[in-house]
Structures are given as structure tokens and as C-alpha cells.
mmCIF file of C-alpha atoms in Angstrom:
data_model
loop_
_atom_site.group_PDB
_atom_site.id
_atom_site.type_symbol
_atom_site.label_atom_id
_atom_site.label_comp_id
_atom_site.label_asym_id
_atom_site.label_seq_id
_atom_site.Cartn_x
_atom_site.Cartn_y
_atom_site.Cartn_z
ATOM 1 C CA MET A 1 0.000 0.000 0.000
ATOM 2 C CA ILE A 2 2.826 2.408 0.925
ATOM 3 C CA SER A 3 6.516 1.552 0.795
ATOM 4 C CA THR A 4 9.970 3.098 0.801
ATOM 5 C CA ALA A 5 13.022 2.277 -1.292
ATOM 6 C CA ASN A 6 16.465 3.088 0.128
ATOM 7 C CA ILE A 7 15.307 6.144 2.088
ATOM 8 C CA THR A 8 18.200 8.060 3.641
ATOM 9 C CA MET A 9 17.865 11.247 5.685
ATOM 10 C CA GLN A 10 21.043 13.170 6.363
ATOM 11 C CA PHE A 11 21.407 16.008 8.861
ATOM 12 C CA GLY A 12 25.045 17.032 9.018
ATOM 13 C CA ALA A 13 27.704 14.346 8.814
ATOM 14 C CA LYS A 14 25.684 11.483 10.307
ATOM 15 C CA PRO A 15 22.522 10.101 8.670
ATOM 16 C CA LEU A 16 19.409 9.937 10.825
ATOM 17 C CA PHE A 17 18.519 6.722 9.018
ATOM 18 C CA GLU A 18 20.045 5.130 5.964
ATOM 19 C CA ASN A 19 18.794 2.983 3.058
ATOM 20 C CA VAL A 20 15.476 2.155 4.711
ATOM 21 C CA SER A 21 13.355 -0.072 2.479
ATOM 22 C CA ILE A 22 10.082 -1.190 4.016
ATOM 23 C CA LYS A 23 6.488 -1.903 3.045
ATOM 24 C CA PHE A 24 3.309 -1.164 5.007
ATOM 25 C CA GLY A 25 -0.031 -2.580 3.863
ATOM 26 C CA ASN A 26 -2.813 -5.172 4.035
ATOM 27 C CA GLY A 27 -4.845 -3.067 6.440
ATOM 28 C CA HIS A 28 -2.295 -3.581 9.223
ATOM 29 C CA ARG A 29 -1.882 -0.954 11.940
ATOM 30 C CA TYR A 30 1.793 -0.298 12.644
ATOM 31 C CA GLY A 31 3.144 1.341 15.776
ATOM 32 C CA LEU A 32 6.313 3.265 14.839
ATOM 33 C CA ILE A 33 8.512 3.242 17.943
ATOM 34 C CA GLY A 34 12.014 4.389 18.803
ATOM 35 C CA ALA A 35 14.000 6.641 21.094
ATOM 36 C CA ASN A 36 13.365 10.374 21.154
ATOM 37 C CA GLY A 37 15.376 11.952 18.365
ATOM 38 C CA CYS A 38 15.770 8.730 16.377
ATOM 39 C CA GLY A 39 13.765 10.131 13.461
ATOM 40 C CA LYS A 40 10.207 8.809 13.888
ATOM 41 C CA SER A 41 8.452 12.087 13.090
ATOM 42 C CA THR A 42 10.936 12.819 10.312
ATOM 43 C CA PHE A 43 10.209 9.433 8.744
ATOM 44 C CA MET A 44 6.469 10.079 9.090
ATOM 45 C CA LYS A 45 6.831 13.467 7.351
ATOM 46 C CA ILE A 46 8.695 11.770 4.506
ATOM 47 C CA LEU A 47 5.897 9.198 4.157
ATOM 48 C CA GLY A 48 3.316 11.991 4.120
ATOM 49 C CA GLY A 49 5.164 14.023 1.505
ATOM 50 C CA ASP A 50 5.907 16.908 3.877
ATOM 51 C CA LEU A 51 9.666 16.366 3.749
ATOM 52 C CA GLU A 52 12.024 15.286 0.996
ATOM 53 C CA PRO A 53 14.554 12.581 1.918
ATOM 54 C CA SER A 54 18.233 13.022 1.131
ATOM 55 C CA SER A 55 17.875 10.033 -1.185
ATOM 56 C CA GLY A 56 15.441 7.244 -1.948
ATOM 57 C CA GLN A 57 11.743 7.362 -2.678
ATOM 58 C CA VAL A 58 8.285 6.704 -1.264
ATOM 59 C CA MET A 59 5.765 4.731 -3.322
ATOM 60 C CA VAL A 60 2.013 4.766 -2.721
ATOM 61 C CA GLU A 61 -0.045 2.115 -4.466
ATOM 62 C CA SER A 62 -1.890 3.473 -7.499
ATOM 63 C CA GLY A 63 -5.333 4.733 -6.542
ATOM 64 C CA ALA A 64 -4.674 4.559 -2.791
ATOM 65 C CA ARG A 65 -5.735 7.620 -0.799
ATOM 66 C CA LEU A 66 -3.291 8.937 1.803
ATOM 67 C CA GLY A 67 -4.466 10.792 4.909
ATOM 68 C CA LYS A 68 -2.559 12.244 7.843
ATOM 69 C CA LEU A 69 -2.967 14.028 11.137
ATOM 70 C CA ARG A 70 -1.788 17.545 10.382
ATOM 71 C CA GLN A 71 0.232 19.405 12.995
ATOM 72 C CA ASP A 72 -0.343 22.941 11.625
ATOM 73 C CA GLN A 73 -3.146 23.692 14.061
ATOM 74 C CA PHE A 74 -3.316 27.417 13.175
ATOM 75 C CA ALA A 75 -3.778 26.850 9.425
ATOM 76 C CA TYR A 76 -7.584 27.009 9.510
ATOM 77 C CA GLU A 77 -8.264 30.044 11.703
ATOM 78 C CA ASN A 78 -10.820 31.538 9.306
ATOM 79 C CA GLU A 79 -12.710 28.308 8.743
ATOM 80 C CA ARG A 80 -15.665 26.903 10.631
ATOM 81 C CA VAL A 81 -14.835 23.935 12.831
ATOM 82 C CA ILE A 82 -17.181 21.629 10.896
ATOM 83 C CA ASP A 83 -15.747 22.767 7.543
ATOM 84 C CA THR A 84 -12.211 22.123 8.755
ATOM 85 C CA VAL A 85 -13.160 18.523 9.441
ATOM 86 C CA ILE A 86 -14.799 18.074 6.025
ATOM 87 C CA MET A 87 -11.585 19.354 4.402
ATOM 88 C CA GLY A 88 -10.170 15.970 5.303
ATOM 89 C CA ASN A 89 -11.815 14.840 2.073
ATOM 90 C CA ALA A 90 -10.153 17.320 -0.287
ATOM 91 C CA GLU A 91 -12.278 16.435 -3.311
ATOM 92 C CA LEU A 92 -15.536 16.742 -1.395
ATOM 93 C CA ALA A 93 -14.482 20.104 0.039
ATOM 94 C CA GLN A 94 -13.551 21.345 -3.437
ATOM 95 C CA VAL A 95 -16.807 20.140 -5.004
ATOM 96 C CA ALA A 96 -18.863 21.679 -2.192
ATOM 97 C CA ALA A 97 -17.071 25.032 -2.485
ATOM 98 C CA GLU A 98 -17.568 25.227 -6.259
ATOM 99 C CA ARG A 99 -21.200 24.144 -5.900
ATOM 100 C CA GLU A 100 -21.849 26.892 -3.343
ATOM 101 C CA ARG A 101 -20.054 29.467 -5.520
ATOM 102 C CA ILE A 102 -22.299 28.765 -8.482
ATOM 103 C CA TYR A 103 -25.482 28.785 -6.400
ATOM 104 C CA ALA A 104 -24.416 32.141 -4.951
ATOM 105 C CA LEU A 105 -24.201 33.764 -8.397
ATOM 106 C CA PRO A 106 -26.819 36.492 -8.931
ATOM 107 C CA GLU A 107 -27.602 34.967 -12.291
ATOM 108 C CA MET A 108 -26.745 31.480 -13.519
ATOM 109 C CA SER A 109 -25.748 30.885 -17.129
ATOM 110 C CA GLU A 110 -26.541 27.748 -19.109
ATOM 111 C CA GLU A 111 -22.913 26.711 -18.689
ATOM 112 C CA ASP A 112 -23.173 27.262 -14.924
ATOM 113 C CA GLY A 113 -26.316 25.147 -14.845
ATOM 114 C CA MET A 114 -24.599 22.250 -16.606
ATOM 115 C CA ALA A 115 -21.575 22.546 -14.328
ATOM 116 C CA VAL A 116 -23.617 22.551 -11.138
ATOM 117 C CA ALA A 117 -25.598 19.538 -12.363
ATOM 118 C CA ASP A 118 -22.356 17.591 -12.716
ATOM 119 C CA LEU A 119 -21.250 18.852 -9.317
ATOM 120 C CA GLU A 120 -24.489 17.648 -7.739
ATOM 121 C CA VAL A 121 -23.863 14.146 -9.081
ATOM 122 C CA ARG A 122 -20.328 14.059 -7.749
ATOM 123 C CA PHE A 123 -21.420 15.649 -4.453
ATOM 124 C CA ALA A 124 -23.905 12.808 -3.959
ATOM 125 C CA GLU A 125 -21.328 10.173 -4.908
ATOM 126 C CA LEU A 126 -19.017 11.578 -2.218
ATOM 127 C CA ASP A 127 -21.834 11.434 0.388
ATOM 128 C CA GLY A 128 -21.797 15.194 0.573
ATOM 129 C CA TYR A 129 -25.352 15.372 1.879
ATOM 130 C CA THR A 130 -24.345 13.501 5.046
ATOM 131 C CA ALA A 131 -20.921 15.154 5.380
ATOM 132 C CA GLU A 132 -21.816 17.586 8.163
ATOM 133 C CA ALA A 133 -23.592 14.867 10.146
ATOM 134 C CA ARG A 134 -20.604 12.522 9.848
ATOM 135 C CA ALA A 135 -18.146 15.278 10.712
ATOM 136 C CA GLY A 136 -20.303 16.253 13.684
ATOM 137 C CA GLU A 137 -20.252 12.687 15.039
ATOM 138 C CA LEU A 138 -16.456 12.679 14.963
ATOM 139 C CA LEU A 139 -16.270 16.035 16.717
ATOM 140 C CA LEU A 140 -18.646 14.856 19.425
ATOM 141 C CA GLY A 141 -16.624 11.673 19.857
ATOM 142 C CA LEU A 142 -13.524 13.814 20.360
ATOM 143 C CA GLY A 143 -15.251 15.957 22.968
ATOM 144 C CA ILE A 144 -16.122 19.054 20.911
ATOM 145 C CA PRO A 145 -19.659 20.115 21.966
ATOM 146 C CA LEU A 146 -22.324 20.519 19.289
ATOM 147 C CA GLU A 147 -22.852 24.247 19.817
ATOM 148 C CA GLN A 148 -19.234 24.910 18.836
ATOM 149 C CA HIS A 149 -19.238 23.028 15.522
ATOM 150 C CA SER A 150 -20.297 26.077 13.519
ATOM 151 C CA GLY A 151 -17.867 28.398 15.300
ATOM 152 C CA PRO A 152 -14.556 29.561 13.820
ATOM 153 C CA MET A 153 -11.299 27.713 14.430
ATOM 154 C CA SER A 154 -9.772 30.966 15.684
ATOM 155 C CA GLU A 155 -11.825 30.610 18.870
ATOM 156 C CA VAL A 156 -10.578 27.098 19.596
ATOM 157 C CA ALA A 157 -7.709 26.895 22.083
ATOM 158 C CA PRO A 158 -4.430 25.202 21.130
ATOM 159 C CA GLY A 159 -4.596 21.513 21.965
ATOM 160 C CA TRP A 160 -8.297 21.409 21.205
ATOM 161 C CA LYS A 161 -7.497 22.530 17.670
ATOM 162 C CA LEU A 162 -5.558 19.270 17.364
ATOM 163 C CA ARG A 163 -8.741 17.377 18.216
ATOM 164 C CA VAL A 164 -10.407 19.070 15.250
ATOM 165 C CA LEU A 165 -7.463 18.110 13.028
ATOM 166 C CA LEU A 166 -7.717 14.536 14.287
ATOM 167 C CA ALA A 167 -11.398 14.549 13.309
ATOM 168 C CA GLN A 168 -10.281 15.846 9.899
ATOM 169 C CA ALA A 169 -7.880 12.935 9.445
ATOM 170 C CA LEU A 170 -10.560 10.428 10.492
ATOM 171 C CA PHE A 171 -13.184 12.020 8.237
ATOM 172 C CA ALA A 172 -11.004 11.354 5.192
ATOM 173 C CA ASP A 173 -11.206 7.584 5.895
ATOM 174 C CA PRO A 174 -8.172 7.044 3.620
ATOM 175 C CA ASP A 175 -6.543 3.815 2.509
ATOM 176 C CA VAL A 176 -3.350 4.821 4.327
ATOM 177 C CA LEU A 177 -3.558 6.878 7.529
ATOM 178 C CA LEU A 178 -0.537 8.504 9.208
ATOM 179 C CA LEU A 179 -1.027 9.505 12.855
ATOM 180 C CA ASP A 180 1.753 11.256 14.768
ATOM 181 C CA GLU A 181 0.865 11.312 18.495
ATOM 182 C CA PRO A 182 -2.933 11.172 18.020
ATOM 183 C CA THR A 183 -3.590 10.806 21.772
ATOM 184 C CA ASN A 184 -1.912 14.086 22.714
ATOM 185 C CA HIS A 185 -4.334 16.359 24.606
ATOM 186 C CA LEU A 186 -6.967 13.612 24.842
ATOM 187 C CA ASP A 187 -8.585 12.440 28.067
ATOM 188 C CA ILE A 188 -8.813 8.739 28.837
ATOM 189 C CA ASN A 189 -12.418 8.291 27.660
ATOM 190 C CA THR A 190 -11.702 9.985 24.344
ATOM 191 C CA ILE A 191 -8.644 7.773 23.846
ATOM 192 C CA ARG A 192 -10.776 4.688 24.375
ATOM 193 C CA TRP A 193 -13.293 6.053 21.837
ATOM 194 C CA LEU A 194 -10.447 6.625 19.362
ATOM 195 C CA GLU A 195 -9.188 3.074 19.864
ATOM 196 C CA GLY A 196 -12.617 1.768 18.905
ATOM 197 C CA VAL A 197 -12.793 3.949 15.790
ATOM 198 C CA LEU A 198 -9.349 2.930 14.550
ATOM 199 C CA THR A 199 -9.729 -0.809 15.175
ATOM 200 C CA ALA A 200 -13.060 -0.805 13.321
ATOM 201 C CA ARG A 201 -11.464 0.517 10.126
ATOM 202 C CA ASN A 202 -9.645 -1.315 7.353
ATOM 203 C CA SER A 203 -7.076 1.391 6.591
ATOM 204 C CA THR A 204 -3.369 0.684 6.718
ATOM 205 C CA MET A 205 -2.155 2.868 9.583
ATOM 206 C CA ILE A 206 1.233 4.047 10.811
ATOM 207 C CA ILE A 207 1.025 5.464 14.317
ATOM 208 C CA ILE A 208 3.515 7.190 16.597
ATOM 209 C CA SER A 209 2.464 7.175 20.248
ATOM 210 C CA HIS A 210 3.994 7.139 23.720
ATOM 211 C CA ASP A 211 0.850 5.531 25.138
ATOM 212 C CA ARG A 212 1.646 1.863 25.669
ATOM 213 C CA HIS A 213 -1.971 0.891 26.322
ATOM 214 C CA PHE A 214 -3.007 2.624 23.104
ATOM 215 C CA LEU A 215 -0.331 0.774 21.102
ATOM 216 C CA ASN A 216 -1.419 -2.532 22.632
ATOM 217 C CA SER A 217 -5.090 -1.873 21.896
ATOM 218 C CA VAL A 218 -4.735 -0.605 18.326
ATOM 219 C CA CYS A 219 -1.596 -1.960 16.664
ATOM 220 C CA THR A 220 -1.272 -5.242 14.798
ATOM 221 C CA HIS A 221 2.451 -4.756 14.088
ATOM 222 C CA MET A 222 5.357 -2.749 15.480
ATOM 223 C CA ALA A 223 7.989 -0.946 13.404
ATOM 224 C CA ASP A 224 11.088 -0.421 15.543
ATOM 225 C CA LEU A 225 13.360 2.424 14.405
ATOM 226 C CA ASP A 226 16.712 1.776 16.080
ATOM 227 C CA TYR A 227 20.235 2.704 14.964
ATOM 228 C CA GLY A 228 18.948 4.042 11.642
ATOM 229 C CA GLU A 229 17.115 0.837 10.687
ATOM 230 C CA ILE A 230 13.457 -0.187 10.857
ATOM 231 C CA LYS A 231 12.498 -3.740 11.743
ATOM 232 C CA LEU A 232 8.932 -5.052 11.648
ATOM 233 C CA PHE A 233 7.470 -7.311 14.330
ATOM 234 C CA PRO A 234 3.996 -8.909 14.268
ATOM 235 C CA GLY A 235 1.737 -8.193 17.230
ATOM 236 C CA ASN A 236 1.182 -5.254 19.546
ATOM 237 C CA TYR A 237 3.721 -3.506 21.762
ATOM 238 C CA ASP A 238 3.817 -6.169 24.488
ATOM 239 C CA ASP A 239 4.177 -8.880 21.826
ATOM 240 C CA TYR A 240 7.053 -6.908 20.345
ATOM 241 C CA MET A 241 8.770 -6.564 23.715
ATOM 242 C CA THR A 242 8.470 -10.314 24.305
ATOM 243 C CA ALA A 243 9.861 -11.135 20.849
ATOM 244 C CA ALA A 244 12.644 -8.541 21.038
ATOM 245 C CA THR A 245 13.690 -9.694 24.512
ATOM 246 C CA ALA A 246 13.711 -13.335 23.416
ATOM 247 C CA ALA A 247 15.757 -12.481 20.308
ATOM 248 C CA ARG A 248 18.290 -10.563 22.375
ATOM 249 C CA GLU A 249 18.547 -13.435 24.866
ATOM 250 C CA ARG A 250 19.199 -15.834 21.978
ATOM 251 C CA GLN A 251 21.934 -13.549 20.674
ATOM 252 C CA HIS A 252 23.593 -13.454 24.100
ATOM 253 C CA ALA A 253 23.291 -17.237 24.430
ATOM 254 C CA ASP A 254 24.801 -17.797 20.969
ATOM 255 C CA ASN A 255 27.660 -15.442 21.762
ATOM 256 C CA ALA A 256 28.257 -17.212 25.066
ATOM 257 C CA LYS A 257 28.565 -20.559 23.255
ATOM 258 C CA LYS A 258 30.951 -19.039 20.724
ATOM 259 C CA LYS A 259 33.089 -17.503 23.474
ATOM 260 C CA ALA A 260 33.274 -20.869 25.235
ATOM 261 C CA GLN A 261 34.286 -22.507 21.949
ATOM 262 C CA ILE A 262 36.926 -19.843 21.342
ATOM 263 C CA ALA A 263 38.297 -20.270 24.866
ATOM 264 C CA GLU A 264 38.549 -24.053 24.415
ATOM 265 C CA LEU A 265 40.297 -23.698 21.045
ATOM 266 C CA GLN A 266 42.599 -20.980 22.357
ATOM 267 C CA GLN A 267 43.576 -23.199 25.281
ATOM 268 C CA PHE A 268 44.616 -25.940 22.846
ATOM 269 C CA VAL A 269 46.573 -23.460 20.687
ATOM 270 C CA SER A 270 48.374 -21.979 23.687
ATOM 271 C CA ARG A 271 49.238 -25.423 25.024
ATOM 272 C CA PHE A 272 50.434 -27.124 21.843
ATOM 273 C CA SER A 273 51.550 -24.415 19.406
ATOM 274 C CA ALA A 274 55.161 -25.013 20.434
ATOM 275 C CA ASN A 275 54.780 -28.803 20.295
ATOM 276 C CA ALA A 276 56.162 -30.037 16.977
ATOM 277 C CA SER A 277 53.943 -33.133 16.899
ATOM 278 C CA LYS A 278 50.784 -31.069 17.394
ATOM 279 C CA ALA A 279 51.753 -27.799 15.707
ATOM 280 C CA LYS A 280 49.605 -28.604 12.667
ATOM 281 C CA GLN A 281 46.556 -29.217 14.904
ATOM 282 C CA ALA A 282 47.249 -26.000 16.793
ATOM 283 C CA THR A 283 47.381 -24.068 13.527
ATOM 284 C CA SER A 284 44.077 -25.632 12.472
ATOM 285 C CA ARG A 285 42.490 -24.614 15.784
ATOM 286 C CA ALA A 286 43.798 -21.063 15.341
ATOM 287 C CA ARG A 287 42.122 -20.878 11.941
ATOM 288 C CA GLN A 288 38.879 -22.100 13.481
ATOM 289 C CA ILE A 289 39.077 -19.249 16.007
ATOM 290 C CA ASP A 290 39.441 -16.727 13.173
ATOM 291 C CA LYS A 291 36.281 -18.062 11.537
ATOM 292 C CA ILE A 292 34.118 -17.683 14.643
ATOM 293 C CA LYS A 293 32.375 -14.304 14.575
ATOM 294 C CA LEU A 294 30.617 -12.895 17.592
ATOM 295 C CA GLU A 295 27.375 -11.098 16.791
ATOM 296 C CA GLU A 296 27.439 -7.414 17.684
ATOM 297 C CA ILE A 297 24.680 -6.703 20.202
ATOM 298 C CA LYS A 298 24.033 -2.998 20.527
ATOM 299 C CA PRO A 299 22.110 -1.736 23.529
ATOM 300 C CA SER A 300 18.745 -0.526 22.272
ATOM 301 C CA SER A 301 18.422 3.232 21.970
ATOM 302 C CA ARG A 302 14.670 2.905 22.448
ATOM 303 C CA VAL A 303 12.860 3.828 25.642
ATOM 304 C CA SER A 304 9.599 2.039 26.419
ATOM 305 C CA PRO A 305 6.416 4.100 26.129
ATOM 306 C CA LEU A 306 5.549 5.343 29.590
ATOM 307 C CA SER A 307 2.048 5.676 30.934
ATOM 308 C CA ALA A 308 3.247 8.747 32.824
ATOM 309 C CA SER A 309 3.974 10.607 29.590
ATOM 310 C CA SER A 310 0.492 9.742 28.397
ATOM 311 C CA ARG A 311 -0.993 11.079 31.598
ATOM 312 C CA ARG A 312 0.943 14.310 31.185
ATOM 313 C CA ALA A 313 -0.417 14.647 27.643
ATOM 314 C CA ARG A 314 -3.956 13.911 28.774
ATOM 315 C CA SER A 315 -3.794 16.386 31.638
ATOM 316 C CA THR A 316 -3.761 19.230 29.110
ATOM 317 C CA ALA A 317 -7.283 18.193 28.120
ATOM 318 C CA THR A 318 -8.591 19.927 31.243
ATOM 319 C CA ARG A 319 -7.568 23.328 29.878
ATOM 320 C CA SER A 320 -10.335 25.622 28.718
ATOM 321 C CA MET A 321 -11.301 25.069 25.112
ATOM 322 C CA TRP A 322 -12.213 28.647 24.448
ATOM 323 C CA ARG A 323 -9.873 31.568 25.072
ATOM 324 C CA GLY A 324 -10.787 34.106 27.696
ATOM 325 C CA SER A 325 -13.493 31.891 29.194
ATOM 326 C CA PRO A 326 -12.448 30.524 32.595
ATOM 327 C CA ARG A 327 -15.844 28.937 33.195
ATOM 328 C CA ALA A 328 -16.857 25.815 31.332
ATOM 329 C CA THR A 329 -20.227 25.286 29.744
ATOM 330 C CA PRO A 330 -22.035 22.095 30.893
ATOM 331 C CA ALA A 331 -20.820 20.328 27.744
ATOM 332 C CA ARG A 332 -17.260 21.378 28.424
ATOM 333 C CA ARG A 333 -17.456 20.297 32.053
ATOM 334 C CA ARG A 334 -18.459 16.841 30.864
ATOM 335 C CA CYS A 335 -15.354 16.753 28.660
ATOM 336 C CA SER A 336 -13.042 17.884 31.437
ATOM 337 C CA SER A 337 -14.396 15.464 34.025
ATOM 338 C CA ALA A 338 -13.073 12.544 31.970
ATOM 339 C CA SER A 339 -9.463 13.695 32.155
ATOM 340 C CA ALA A 340 -6.965 11.263 33.625
#
């Protein structure tokens, strides 16, 4: 569905990651994990087309629609909240805007009439007549009260704007969905709602999150970015940790056996290398030692997702949604009471 071929990203002398070739697809939901600063968000921006790699390319399957959680939360200040969500479907938003423009003309020409007829057909095909209702359901699920859906984005406080942008990404219902920290600024109940929405969909998803419970609930695979490489593991985060720990233990065990073998061979070489009758055997043992290669085991640069970091992110959900309004409306109080 979406893949990379030899992606390298260079900042200064040392590459952030190098020659990464990987494929994401089949409706799997991948948790992209790695240490802070390892390049997760950079890799996500490359996948989403927001950043050009130093070399390599990204391929999206022909006809596949790509959607992403945008981080530019001040880009829609002059738009209504509900319209910002609908913009997640770019074609629908474009058709609706052109349709409204023609209907707003003081006088419609024959050409305008033919154009708007075609637009009406496409508008219906894109479920335009239910767009506001569907967008409203997503906003309500993310804690945005109904009375604010027609208000401007400029009145939405930072943090809550990101909820609107998350609704926008979900509204698109794309074939490939990129989500960078989707649980930021969400309370625990809203996170559980989001888990249900994501697991009910068939999109291929790539998700960055520090919420371990969220990764366990949503992800079918883990993509571990470590030392400039990405390795895929089937299962959720706990499954990954079990597999990664077992693999590392096997590496240590194999190295221990090799070290014991080297020690035994070296003992023979040291004992008989000066013995004329066994010099040939000692030389053979020395060659065997040279052929034994210990596997390099690097300490992982990754830090496990911490529930504490998730709680810190969720705590921001108790902030007032609307600037200059210290008192919450009943709807807003309901949202805040769910904060972890």
C-alpha cells in the first residue's frame, strides 16, 4: 500500500537513518517506535510528503488515498470547525465550495447550470449530503460540543485545535492513515473512543504514540526504528517486547557458546603451538578461532512508552477550550471530568 526504497535522511555528517526499504499494507496498523530523536516524526513526514529525503523514494499504491494528522493547528483560523473537518476529504471540500459558488451567483448561465448539475452528481457520490452529520459525530466523539461546531477555528484553544485536526484525518477515511501522536491532549475516555474507531477501520495505519496501552489496543504490528534501521514485528507492543527480549537473549546465548568454543580452542593453541607433533593441529584450531564471529549486540536506543507521559499529555485536556473563558459550559465540564 505504501513503501519506501532506500530512504536516507542526512542532517550534518551522520545520517538519521540510511537505506530504509520497508512496506506497510494489508490493512495492518503499525506502531512506529524508537528513542526520542531517532527520526520517527521525520520518517512520518517523509511518508506523508511533507519532507524530501536526502535520497530514496516513497511509493504509494496506485489509486490509494493517503491521509494524515496535520500538525499545523493554526492553518484554519478563518474556517468553521465543521468545515475544517470536512476538508479531510479534499475532493468533497472542493466540489462543495464550487457548488456553493455557483449557487451564490446572482444569475446562472446555461454553462453554470450544466456545471452545477455535474457537481451535484459528484457531491452525492461523495456522500456530501451527510458530510456535516458525519463530521459532527467525529467532533462529538472527540469531545467538541455541538454548539461549537459552527464556530470559527480561531476561537478554539491550542490543543483542542488538534482534536479538530484529528477529526479531519478520520473524516477522510483514507486507505493509508498517518497519525503522529494522536492521543496528545486527549482524556482517557476519548482515547478509548479513538481506539474503537481505529480498530473498526480497514485502513493501513502508521502510528507514533507514547501511550503503551493505546499501542497494545490498536496496533497489529510494530515498526522499531533503532540505529537508523526499521524492523517489523507482528503483534502489539507487548508482543514486540516479548519477541525482542527473546531475540536478544538468543543472541547473548549464541555469543556465550561461541566464546566458550573460542576459549577451548585458544587453550589448545596456547598449550600445543610449540609442540612439533601437534603444531599442525594448533594451527588448524587457530584458523577455526578466526572463523568464529561474535554477533554485535548494541544496547537498544529505544525507551519504552511510559504511561506517565500519556498522563501528562492527557492532563492538558482539562484546559479551557475557548480563550478568555475561565468557566466551562455544561458540555465542556463533561469533557473535562473525563481527564486522567
